[in-house]
Coordinates of C-alpha atoms in Angstrom, one line a residue:
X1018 CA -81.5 -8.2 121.6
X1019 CA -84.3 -9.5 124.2
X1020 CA -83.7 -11.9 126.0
X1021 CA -86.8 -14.2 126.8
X1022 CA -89.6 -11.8 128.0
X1023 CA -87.4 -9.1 129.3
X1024 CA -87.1 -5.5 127.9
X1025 CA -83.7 -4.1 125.9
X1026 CA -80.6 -3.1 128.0
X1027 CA -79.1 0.0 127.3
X1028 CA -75.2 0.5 127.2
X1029 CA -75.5 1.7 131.4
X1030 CA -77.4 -0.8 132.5
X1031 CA -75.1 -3.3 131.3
X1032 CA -72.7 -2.6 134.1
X1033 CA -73.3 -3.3 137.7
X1034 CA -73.7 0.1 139.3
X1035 CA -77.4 0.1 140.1
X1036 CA -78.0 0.9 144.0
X1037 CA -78.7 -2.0 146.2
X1038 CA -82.1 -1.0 148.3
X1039 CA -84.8 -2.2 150.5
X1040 CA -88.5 -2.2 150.4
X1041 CA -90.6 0.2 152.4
X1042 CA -91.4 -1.9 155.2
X1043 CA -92.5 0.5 157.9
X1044 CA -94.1 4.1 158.2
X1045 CA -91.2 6.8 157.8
X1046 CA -91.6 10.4 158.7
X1047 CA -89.6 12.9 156.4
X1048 CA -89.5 16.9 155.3
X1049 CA -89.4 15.8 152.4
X1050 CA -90.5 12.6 150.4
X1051 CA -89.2 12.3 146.7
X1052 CA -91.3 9.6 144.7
X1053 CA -89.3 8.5 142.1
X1054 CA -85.6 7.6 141.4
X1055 CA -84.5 8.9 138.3
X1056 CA -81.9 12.2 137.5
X1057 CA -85.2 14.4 138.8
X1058 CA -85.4 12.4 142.0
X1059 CA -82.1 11.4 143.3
X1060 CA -80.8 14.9 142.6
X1061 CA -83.9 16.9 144.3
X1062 CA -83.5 14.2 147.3
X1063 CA -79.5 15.3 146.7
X1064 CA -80.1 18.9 146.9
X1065 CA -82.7 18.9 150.0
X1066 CA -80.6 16.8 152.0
X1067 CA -77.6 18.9 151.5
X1068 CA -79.7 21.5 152.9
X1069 CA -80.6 20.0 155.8
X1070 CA -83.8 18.4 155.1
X1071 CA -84.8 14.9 156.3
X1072 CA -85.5 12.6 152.9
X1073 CA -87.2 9.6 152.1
X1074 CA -86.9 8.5 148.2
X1075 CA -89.4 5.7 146.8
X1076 CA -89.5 4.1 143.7
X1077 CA -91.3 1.1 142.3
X1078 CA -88.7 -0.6 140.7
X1079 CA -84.9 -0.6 141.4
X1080 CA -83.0 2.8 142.1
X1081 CA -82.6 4.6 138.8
X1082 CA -83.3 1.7 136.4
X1083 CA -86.2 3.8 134.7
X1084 CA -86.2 6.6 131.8
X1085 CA -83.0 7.6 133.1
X1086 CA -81.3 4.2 132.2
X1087 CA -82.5 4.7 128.8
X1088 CA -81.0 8.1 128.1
X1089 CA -77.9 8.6 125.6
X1090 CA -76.9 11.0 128.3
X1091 CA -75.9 14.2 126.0
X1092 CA -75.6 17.4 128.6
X1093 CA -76.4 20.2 126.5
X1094 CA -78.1 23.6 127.4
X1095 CA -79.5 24.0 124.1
X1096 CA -83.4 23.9 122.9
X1097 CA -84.1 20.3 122.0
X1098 CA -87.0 22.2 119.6
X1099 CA -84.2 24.8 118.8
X1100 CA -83.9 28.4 120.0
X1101 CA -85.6 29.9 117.2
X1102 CA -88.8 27.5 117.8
X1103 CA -88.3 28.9 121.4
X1104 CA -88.0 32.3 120.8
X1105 CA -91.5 32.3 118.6
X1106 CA -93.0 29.6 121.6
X1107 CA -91.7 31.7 124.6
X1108 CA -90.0 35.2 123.7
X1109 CA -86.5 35.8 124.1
X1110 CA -86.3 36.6 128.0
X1111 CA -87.8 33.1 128.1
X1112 CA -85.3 31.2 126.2
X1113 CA -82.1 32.7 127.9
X1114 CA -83.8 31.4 131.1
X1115 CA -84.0 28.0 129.5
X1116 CA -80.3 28.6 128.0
X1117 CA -79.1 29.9 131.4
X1118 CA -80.3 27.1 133.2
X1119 CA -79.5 24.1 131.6
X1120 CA -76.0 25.6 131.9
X1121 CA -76.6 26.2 135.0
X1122 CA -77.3 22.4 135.4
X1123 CA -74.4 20.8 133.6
X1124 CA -72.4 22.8 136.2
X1125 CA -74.5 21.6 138.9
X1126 CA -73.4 17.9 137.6
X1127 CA -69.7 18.8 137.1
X1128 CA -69.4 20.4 140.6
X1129 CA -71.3 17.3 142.2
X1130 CA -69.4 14.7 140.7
X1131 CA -65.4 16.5 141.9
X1132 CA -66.6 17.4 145.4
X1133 CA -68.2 14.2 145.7
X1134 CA -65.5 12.0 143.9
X1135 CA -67.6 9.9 141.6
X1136 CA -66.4 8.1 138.9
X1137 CA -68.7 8.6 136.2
X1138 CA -66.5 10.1 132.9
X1139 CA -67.7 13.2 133.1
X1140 CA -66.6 15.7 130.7
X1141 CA -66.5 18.9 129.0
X1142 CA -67.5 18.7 125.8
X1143 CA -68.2 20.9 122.5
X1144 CA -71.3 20.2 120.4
X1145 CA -71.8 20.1 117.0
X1146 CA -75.5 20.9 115.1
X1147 CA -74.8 20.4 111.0
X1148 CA -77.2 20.1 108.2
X1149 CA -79.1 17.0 107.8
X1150 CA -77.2 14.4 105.0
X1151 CA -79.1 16.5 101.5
X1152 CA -80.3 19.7 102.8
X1153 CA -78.8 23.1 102.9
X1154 CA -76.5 24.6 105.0
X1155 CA -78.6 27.5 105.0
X1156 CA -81.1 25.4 107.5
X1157 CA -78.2 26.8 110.5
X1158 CA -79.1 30.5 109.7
X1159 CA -82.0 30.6 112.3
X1160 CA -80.7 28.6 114.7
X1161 CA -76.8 31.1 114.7
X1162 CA -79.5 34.2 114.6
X1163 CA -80.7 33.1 117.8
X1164 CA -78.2 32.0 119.4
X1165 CA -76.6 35.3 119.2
X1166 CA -80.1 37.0 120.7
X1167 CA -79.6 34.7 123.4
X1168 CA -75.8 35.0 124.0
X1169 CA -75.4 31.5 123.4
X1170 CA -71.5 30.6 123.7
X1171 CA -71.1 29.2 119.7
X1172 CA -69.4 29.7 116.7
X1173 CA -70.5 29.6 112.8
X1174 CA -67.9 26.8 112.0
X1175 CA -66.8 24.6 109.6
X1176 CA -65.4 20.8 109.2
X1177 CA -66.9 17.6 110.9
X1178 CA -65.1 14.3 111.7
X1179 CA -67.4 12.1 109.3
X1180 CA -66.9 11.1 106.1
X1181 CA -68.1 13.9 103.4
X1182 CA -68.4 16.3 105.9
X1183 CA -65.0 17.8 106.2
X1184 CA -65.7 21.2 104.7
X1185 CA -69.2 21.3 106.0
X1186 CA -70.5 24.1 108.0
X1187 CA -71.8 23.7 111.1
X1188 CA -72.8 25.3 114.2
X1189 CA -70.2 24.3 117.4
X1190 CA -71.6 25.1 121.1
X1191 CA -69.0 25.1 123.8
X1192 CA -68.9 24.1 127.2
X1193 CA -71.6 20.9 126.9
X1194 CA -71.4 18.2 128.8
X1195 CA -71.3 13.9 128.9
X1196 CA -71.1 11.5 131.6
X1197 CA -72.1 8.2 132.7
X1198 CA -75.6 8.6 134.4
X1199 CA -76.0 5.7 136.3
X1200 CA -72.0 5.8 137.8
X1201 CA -73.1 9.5 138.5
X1202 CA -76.4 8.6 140.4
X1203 CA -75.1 5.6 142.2
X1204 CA -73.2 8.5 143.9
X1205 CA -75.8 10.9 144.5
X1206 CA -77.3 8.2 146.4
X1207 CA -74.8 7.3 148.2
X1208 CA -74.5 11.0 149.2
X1209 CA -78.4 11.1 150.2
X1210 CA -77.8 8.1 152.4
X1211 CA -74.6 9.9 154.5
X1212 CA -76.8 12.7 154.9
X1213 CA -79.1 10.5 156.4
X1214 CA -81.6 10.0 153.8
X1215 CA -83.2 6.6 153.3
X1216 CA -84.3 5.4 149.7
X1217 CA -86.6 2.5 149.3
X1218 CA -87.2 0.2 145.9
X1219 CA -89.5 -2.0 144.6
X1220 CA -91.9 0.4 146.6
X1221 CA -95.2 1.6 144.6
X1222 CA -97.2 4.7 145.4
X1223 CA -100.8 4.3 145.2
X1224 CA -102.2 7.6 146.8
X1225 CA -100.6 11.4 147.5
X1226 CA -102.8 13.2 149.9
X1227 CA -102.3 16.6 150.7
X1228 CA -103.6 18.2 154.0
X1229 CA -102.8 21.6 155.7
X1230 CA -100.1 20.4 157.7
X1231 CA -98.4 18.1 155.0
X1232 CA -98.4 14.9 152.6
X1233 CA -99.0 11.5 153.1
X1234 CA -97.9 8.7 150.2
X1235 CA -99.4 5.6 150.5
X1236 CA -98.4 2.3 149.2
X1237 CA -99.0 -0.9 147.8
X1238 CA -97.9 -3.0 150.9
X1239 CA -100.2 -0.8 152.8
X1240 CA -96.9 1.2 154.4
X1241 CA -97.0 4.9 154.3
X1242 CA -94.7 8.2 154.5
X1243 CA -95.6 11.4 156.4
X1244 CA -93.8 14.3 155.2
X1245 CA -94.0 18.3 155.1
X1246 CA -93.9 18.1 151.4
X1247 CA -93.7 15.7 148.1
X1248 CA -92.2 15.3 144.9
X1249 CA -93.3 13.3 142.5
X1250 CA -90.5 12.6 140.1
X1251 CA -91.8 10.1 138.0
X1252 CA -91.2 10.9 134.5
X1253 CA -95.3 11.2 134.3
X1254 CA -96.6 12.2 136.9
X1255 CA -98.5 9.5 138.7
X1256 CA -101.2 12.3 140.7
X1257 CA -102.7 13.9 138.3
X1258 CA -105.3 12.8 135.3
X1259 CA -105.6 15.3 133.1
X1260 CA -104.5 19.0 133.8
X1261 CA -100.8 17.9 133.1
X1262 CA -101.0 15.2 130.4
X1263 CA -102.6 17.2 128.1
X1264 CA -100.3 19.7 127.7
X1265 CA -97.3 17.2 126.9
X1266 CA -97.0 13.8 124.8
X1267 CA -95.2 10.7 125.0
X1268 CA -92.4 9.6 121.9
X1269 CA -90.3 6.8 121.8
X1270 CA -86.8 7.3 120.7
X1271 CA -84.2 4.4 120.0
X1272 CA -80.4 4.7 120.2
X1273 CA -77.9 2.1 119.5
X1274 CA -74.1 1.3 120.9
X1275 CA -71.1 0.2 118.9
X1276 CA -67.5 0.0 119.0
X1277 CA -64.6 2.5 117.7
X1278 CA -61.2 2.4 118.1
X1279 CA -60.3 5.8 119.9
X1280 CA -59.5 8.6 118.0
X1281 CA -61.5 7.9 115.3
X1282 CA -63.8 11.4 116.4
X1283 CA -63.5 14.1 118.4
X1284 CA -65.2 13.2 121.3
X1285 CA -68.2 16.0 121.3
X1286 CA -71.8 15.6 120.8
X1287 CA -73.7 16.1 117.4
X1288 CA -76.8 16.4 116.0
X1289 CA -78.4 17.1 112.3
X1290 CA -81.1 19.2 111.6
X1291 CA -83.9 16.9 110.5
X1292 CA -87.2 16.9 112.4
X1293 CA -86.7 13.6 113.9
X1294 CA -82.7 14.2 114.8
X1295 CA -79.9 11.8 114.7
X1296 CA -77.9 12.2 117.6
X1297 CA -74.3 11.3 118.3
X1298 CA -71.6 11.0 120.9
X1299 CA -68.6 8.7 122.6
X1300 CA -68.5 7.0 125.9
X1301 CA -65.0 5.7 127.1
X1302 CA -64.8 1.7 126.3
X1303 CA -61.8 -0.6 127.6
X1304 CA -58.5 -0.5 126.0
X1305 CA -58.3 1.8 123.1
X1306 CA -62.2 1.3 122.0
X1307 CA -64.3 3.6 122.6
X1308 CA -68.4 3.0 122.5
X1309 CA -70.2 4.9 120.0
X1310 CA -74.1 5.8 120.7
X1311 CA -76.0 6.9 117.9
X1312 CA -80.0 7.5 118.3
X1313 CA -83.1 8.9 116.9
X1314 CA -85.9 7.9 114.2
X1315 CA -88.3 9.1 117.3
X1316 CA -92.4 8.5 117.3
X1317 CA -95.0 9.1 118.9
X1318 CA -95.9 6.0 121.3
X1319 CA -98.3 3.1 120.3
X1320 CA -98.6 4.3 117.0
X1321 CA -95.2 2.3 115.2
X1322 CA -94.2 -1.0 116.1
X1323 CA -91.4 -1.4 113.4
X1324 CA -88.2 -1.1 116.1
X1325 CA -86.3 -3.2 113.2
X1326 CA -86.5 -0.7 110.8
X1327 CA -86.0 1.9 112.9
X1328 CA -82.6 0.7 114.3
X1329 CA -81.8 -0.4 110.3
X1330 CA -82.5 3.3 109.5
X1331 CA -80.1 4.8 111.9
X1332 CA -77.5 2.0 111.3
X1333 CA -77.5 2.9 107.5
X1334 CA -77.2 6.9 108.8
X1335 CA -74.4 6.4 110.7
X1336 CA -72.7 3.8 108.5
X1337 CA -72.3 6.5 105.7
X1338 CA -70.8 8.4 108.1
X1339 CA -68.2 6.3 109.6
X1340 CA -67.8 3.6 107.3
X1341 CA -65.2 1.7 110.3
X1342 CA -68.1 1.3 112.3
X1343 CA -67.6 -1.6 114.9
X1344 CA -70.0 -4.3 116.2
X1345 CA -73.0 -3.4 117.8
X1346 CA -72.9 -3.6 121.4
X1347 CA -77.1 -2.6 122.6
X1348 CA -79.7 -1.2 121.2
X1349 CA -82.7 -0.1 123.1
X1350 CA -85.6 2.5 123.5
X1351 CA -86.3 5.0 126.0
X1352 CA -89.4 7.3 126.3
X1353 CA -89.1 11.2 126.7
X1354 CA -92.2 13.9 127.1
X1355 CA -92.4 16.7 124.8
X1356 CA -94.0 19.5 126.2
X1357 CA -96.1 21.7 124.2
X1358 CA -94.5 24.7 124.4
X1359 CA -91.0 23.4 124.6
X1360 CA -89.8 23.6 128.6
X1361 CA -90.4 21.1 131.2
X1362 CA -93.0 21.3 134.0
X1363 CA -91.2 22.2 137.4
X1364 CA -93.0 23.2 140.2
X1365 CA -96.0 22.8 142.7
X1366 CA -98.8 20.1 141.4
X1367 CA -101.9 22.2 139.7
X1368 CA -104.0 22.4 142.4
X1369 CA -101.6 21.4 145.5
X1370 CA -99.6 23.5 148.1
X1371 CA -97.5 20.9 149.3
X1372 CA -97.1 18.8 146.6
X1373 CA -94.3 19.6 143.4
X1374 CA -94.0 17.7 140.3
X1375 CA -91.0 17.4 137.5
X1376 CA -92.1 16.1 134.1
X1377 CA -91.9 17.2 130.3
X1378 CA -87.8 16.3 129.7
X1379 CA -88.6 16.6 125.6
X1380 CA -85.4 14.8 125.1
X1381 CA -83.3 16.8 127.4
X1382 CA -83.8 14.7 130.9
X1383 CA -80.0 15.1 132.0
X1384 CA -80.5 18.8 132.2
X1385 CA -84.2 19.3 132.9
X1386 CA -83.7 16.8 135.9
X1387 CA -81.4 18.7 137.6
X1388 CA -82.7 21.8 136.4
X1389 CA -85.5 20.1 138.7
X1390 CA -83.5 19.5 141.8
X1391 CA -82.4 23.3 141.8
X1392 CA -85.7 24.7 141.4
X1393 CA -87.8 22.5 143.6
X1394 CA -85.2 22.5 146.8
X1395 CA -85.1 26.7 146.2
X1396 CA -88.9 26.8 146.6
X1397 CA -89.6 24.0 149.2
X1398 CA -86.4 25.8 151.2
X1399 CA -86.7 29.2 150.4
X1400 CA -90.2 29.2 148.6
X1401 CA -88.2 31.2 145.5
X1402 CA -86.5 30.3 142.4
X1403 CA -85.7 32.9 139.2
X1404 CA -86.7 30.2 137.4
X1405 CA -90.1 29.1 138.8
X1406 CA -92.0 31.2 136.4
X1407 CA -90.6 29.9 133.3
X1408 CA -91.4 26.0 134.6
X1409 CA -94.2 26.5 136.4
X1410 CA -96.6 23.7 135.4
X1411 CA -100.0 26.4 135.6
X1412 CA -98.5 28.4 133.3
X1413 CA -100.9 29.3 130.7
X1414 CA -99.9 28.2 127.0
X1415 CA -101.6 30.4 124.5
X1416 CA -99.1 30.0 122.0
X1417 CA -98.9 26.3 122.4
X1418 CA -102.4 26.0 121.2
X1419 CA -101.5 24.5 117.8
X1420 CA -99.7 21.9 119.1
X1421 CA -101.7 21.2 122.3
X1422 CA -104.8 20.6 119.6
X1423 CA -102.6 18.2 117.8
X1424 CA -101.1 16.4 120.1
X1425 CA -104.3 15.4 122.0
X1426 CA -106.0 14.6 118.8
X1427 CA -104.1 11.2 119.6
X1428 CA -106.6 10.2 122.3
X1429 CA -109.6 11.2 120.1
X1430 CA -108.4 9.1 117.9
X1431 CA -107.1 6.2 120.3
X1432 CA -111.1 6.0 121.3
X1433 CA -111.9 5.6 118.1
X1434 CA -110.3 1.9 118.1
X1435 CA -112.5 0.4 120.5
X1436 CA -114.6 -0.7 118.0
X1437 CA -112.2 -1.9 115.5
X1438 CA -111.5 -5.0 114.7
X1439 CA -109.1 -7.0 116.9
X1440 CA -105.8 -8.0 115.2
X1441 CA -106.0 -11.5 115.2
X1442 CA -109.4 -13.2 114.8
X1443 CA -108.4 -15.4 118.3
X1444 CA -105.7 -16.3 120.6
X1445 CA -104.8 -19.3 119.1
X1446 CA -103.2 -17.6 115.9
X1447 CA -100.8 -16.1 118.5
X1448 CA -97.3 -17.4 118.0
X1449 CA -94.4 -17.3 121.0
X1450 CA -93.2 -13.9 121.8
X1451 CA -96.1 -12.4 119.9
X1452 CA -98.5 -9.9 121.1
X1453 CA -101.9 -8.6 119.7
X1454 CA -104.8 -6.9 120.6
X1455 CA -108.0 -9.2 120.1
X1456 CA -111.5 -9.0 120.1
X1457 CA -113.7 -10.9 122.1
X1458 CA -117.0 -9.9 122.1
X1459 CA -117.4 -5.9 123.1
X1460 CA -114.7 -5.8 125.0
X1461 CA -110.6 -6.0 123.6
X1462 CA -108.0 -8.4 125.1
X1463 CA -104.2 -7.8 125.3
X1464 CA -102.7 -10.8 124.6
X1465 CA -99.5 -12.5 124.7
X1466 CA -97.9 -15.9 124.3
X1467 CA -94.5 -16.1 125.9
X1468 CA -91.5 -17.9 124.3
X1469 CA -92.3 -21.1 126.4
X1470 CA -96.4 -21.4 124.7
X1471 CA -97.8 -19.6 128.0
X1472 CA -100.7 -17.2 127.7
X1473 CA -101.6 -14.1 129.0
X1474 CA -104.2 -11.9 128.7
X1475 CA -104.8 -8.5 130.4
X1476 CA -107.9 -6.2 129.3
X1477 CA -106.8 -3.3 126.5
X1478 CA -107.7 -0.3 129.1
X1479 CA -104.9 1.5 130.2
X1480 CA -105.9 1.8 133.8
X1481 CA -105.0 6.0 133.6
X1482 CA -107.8 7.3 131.9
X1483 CA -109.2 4.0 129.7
X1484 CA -107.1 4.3 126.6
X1485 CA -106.6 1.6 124.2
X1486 CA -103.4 0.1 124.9
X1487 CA -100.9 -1.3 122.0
X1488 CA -97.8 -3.9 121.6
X1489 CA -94.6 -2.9 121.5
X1490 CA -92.4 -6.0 120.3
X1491 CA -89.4 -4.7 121.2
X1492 CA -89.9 -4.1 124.9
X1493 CA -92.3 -7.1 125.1
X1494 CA -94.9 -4.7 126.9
X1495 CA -97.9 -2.4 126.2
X1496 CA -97.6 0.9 126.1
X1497 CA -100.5 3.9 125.8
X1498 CA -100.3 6.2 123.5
X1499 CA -102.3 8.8 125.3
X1500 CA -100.1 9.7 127.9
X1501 CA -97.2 7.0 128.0
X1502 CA -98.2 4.2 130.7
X1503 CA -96.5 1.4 130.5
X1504 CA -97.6 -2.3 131.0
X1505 CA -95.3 -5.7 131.3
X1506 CA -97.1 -8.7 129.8
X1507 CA -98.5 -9.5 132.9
X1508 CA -100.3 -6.4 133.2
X1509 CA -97.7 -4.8 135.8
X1510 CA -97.4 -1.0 135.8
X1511 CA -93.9 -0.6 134.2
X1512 CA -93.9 3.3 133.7
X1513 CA -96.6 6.3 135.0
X1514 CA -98.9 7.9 134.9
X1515 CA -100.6 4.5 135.4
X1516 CA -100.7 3.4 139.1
X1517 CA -102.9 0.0 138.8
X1518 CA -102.4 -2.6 136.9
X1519 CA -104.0 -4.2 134.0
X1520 CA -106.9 -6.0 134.8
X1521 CA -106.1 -9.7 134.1
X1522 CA -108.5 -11.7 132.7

């Protein structure tokens, strides 16, 4: 599905509703400047100006065309890493906090999108969690035991609308959510721009200072932005080196689009139980089709480059379930940040007074971002949030340890291939639209020959903290598998926490 050199295009970002904005050209003064345009951004920028506050929004790409347009868009207030895992991770006080607010956040959306009029298919929803294709329906017994702890809104249910699965038992959660995410932000903006707010593209942060009487963002084009405060909404943060990045990691998740003729299922989200979900659900199509996206066979990025057989997998998955499938439409990759102990982190910068961060969506952006936009405007307004506590990114994570020593064993390890071999013995064996790490002398090249013979070659450091990049064929860039920076082929920072470029050589 590329097209020449460019990355996939999901299902929203093949319609026209991206937000039309300028370039920081000037110095601004704000209250408040929001780096970043995704859910996170747009809807803290949202909340703070609706309160009053003067807001400047920057982003260093077009307005909301990051992680965001790569969602599947599910609204659901349950634990991606399920309630039990939660309850064990963070007690049961702390996962009806999680429960209660991500409700608490698909309302947020629903309210948003009447008062302000925006056409984005939002809708009321159940979901449906069933036993993965094989295994047990005992599998739900932990999950319904929790739920019930928490006072989760569910029922122990039966019957799905796939084939084979019409007696089988299932867990159904009422009152989730779906939408379109771009038609729903286009709005937002448009909101933050009445209340005076100015948002800037193609704009990219190179410095956040803090100083005891405010922020100041520099950029690239040598303009800056005063402010009382900052958020840094950028998926990964792009401040911080360590202290955050190492208690979350970067996956890559792929979803696919096809057609349906309406009717053909309930339109509800669903999800099986197997470690690396499927997940389904509808968007409205023209006519009488409907769109239907299907994702999963998640991994940990840089370490699989076999997108093919990924999308094959979950074609074949759905196929047995919906043997009428239609033709595919998109498929595409997104990146989400799974956070050790299994909530995001919301809240002031480790080390900062003025300066609040948003990051760790594990798979649940939608919610967690506006989850973000409640929290953050509470504190920087009010300086309280019941929440704050729960999110707060210096929160200590003994029981996280297990997974905080295995997910960082990934950089260890990343080190390590410095002094492997390259993948190809020289550029010359590389083919068009092929990438490869290469060896030339001590030091390792990214290279890449574009589909019309031209080279290019970048060093193999991620410019974050020196990891060993890798190639993704499918979105034509290099990506880090330490803590998720993104590269295009011509060394361009495409996604944080990276701020410079690759070093061309």
């Amino acid at each position: 599905m590329n097209v020449g050199d460019e990355q996939t295009v999901s299902l929203w970002m093949d319609t026209d509703v991206l937000l039309k904005a300028p370039a920081l050209r000037r110095n601004e003064k704000a209250d408040t400047v929001v780096i970043g345009s995704g859910i996170a951004g747009l809807s803290t920028a949202y909340e703070l100006a609706e309160r009053g506050h003067d807001v400047v929004v920057l982003d260093r790409g077009a307005i909301a065309k990051g992680m965001t347009s790569r969602t599947t868009a599910h609204l659901t207030s349950l634990s991606d890493d399920s309630f039990d895992a939660l309850i064990k991770m963070r007690d049961l006080e702390g996962a009806k906090i999680f429960y209660q607010s991500h409700s608490a956040a698909i309302d947020r959306i629903e309210t948003i999108q009447r008062d302000r009029s925006i056409a984005c298919n939002f809708r009321r929803v159940d979901g449906y969690l069933f036993p993965a294709l094989g295994h047990d329906a005992s599998e739900l017994d932990p999950e319904l035991d929790a739920g019930r702890k928490i006072g989760v809104e569910m029922e122990d249910a039966r019957g799905l609308p796939f084939r084979g699965l019409s007696d089988t038992r299932c867990l159904r959660y009422l009152n989730q959510g779906t939408f379109h995410p771009l038609r729903y932000l286009r709005g937002v903006a448009a909101a933050i721009q009445n209340h005076g707010g100015r948002i800037y593209a193609n704009t990219t942060v190179e410095k956040v200072e803090e100083d005891e009487d405010g922020v100041t963002v520099s950029t690239a084009g040598g303009k800056s932005v005063r402010a009382k405060f900052a958020v840094v909404a950028t998926n990964s943060p792009i401040i911080d080196r360590l202290t955050i990045h190492t208690k979350q990691a970067p996956y890559r998740t792929y979803a696919m689009a096809f057609t349906i003729p309406r009717g053909t299922i309930g339109d509800a989200l669903y999800w099986d139980t197997l470690d690396e979900y499927h997940y389904v659900r509808l968007q409205p199509g023209p006519g009488t089709t409907d769109y239907l996206i299907v994702g999963g066979a998640d991994h940990k990025t840089g370490e699989a480059d076999d997108a093919p057989a990924r999308f094959d997998e979950i074609e074949a998955w759905i196929g047995q379930l919906i043997p009428d499938l239609g033709r595919e439409v998109h498929r595409w990759s997104g990146q989400i940040l799974d956070p050790i102990d299994y909530a995001a982190f919301i809240g002031l910068n480790p080390g900062n007074d003025r300066i609040y961060i948003a990051t760790g969506d594990s798979g649940q952006g939608m919610t967690h971002g506006v989850i973000a936009s409640i929290l953050l405007s509470d504190l920087i307004v009010k300086g309280e949030n019941p929440w704050s506590e729960f999110y707060d990114p210096s929160r200590k994570i003994p029981s996280g340890i297990k997974n905080f020593i295995v997910e960082n064993a990934t950089v260890l390890k990343n080190f390590a291939e410095y002094i492997a071999p390259g993948e190809l013995a020289s550029v010359k064996e590389l083919k068009p639209g092929q990438g490869a790490i290469i060896r030339d002398g001590l030091r390792k090249i990214a290279a890449y020959r574009d589909d019309k013979g031209k080279l290019h070659k970048c060093s193999a450091v991620c410019t974050h903290v020196g990891c060993h990049i890798h190639w993704n064929s499918l979105e034509r860039c290099w990506d880090c598998p330490c803590h998720g920076s993104q590269f295009a082929i011509d060394g361009t920072v495409l996604n944080g926490p990276a701020i410079a470029p690759l070093e061309k050589l």
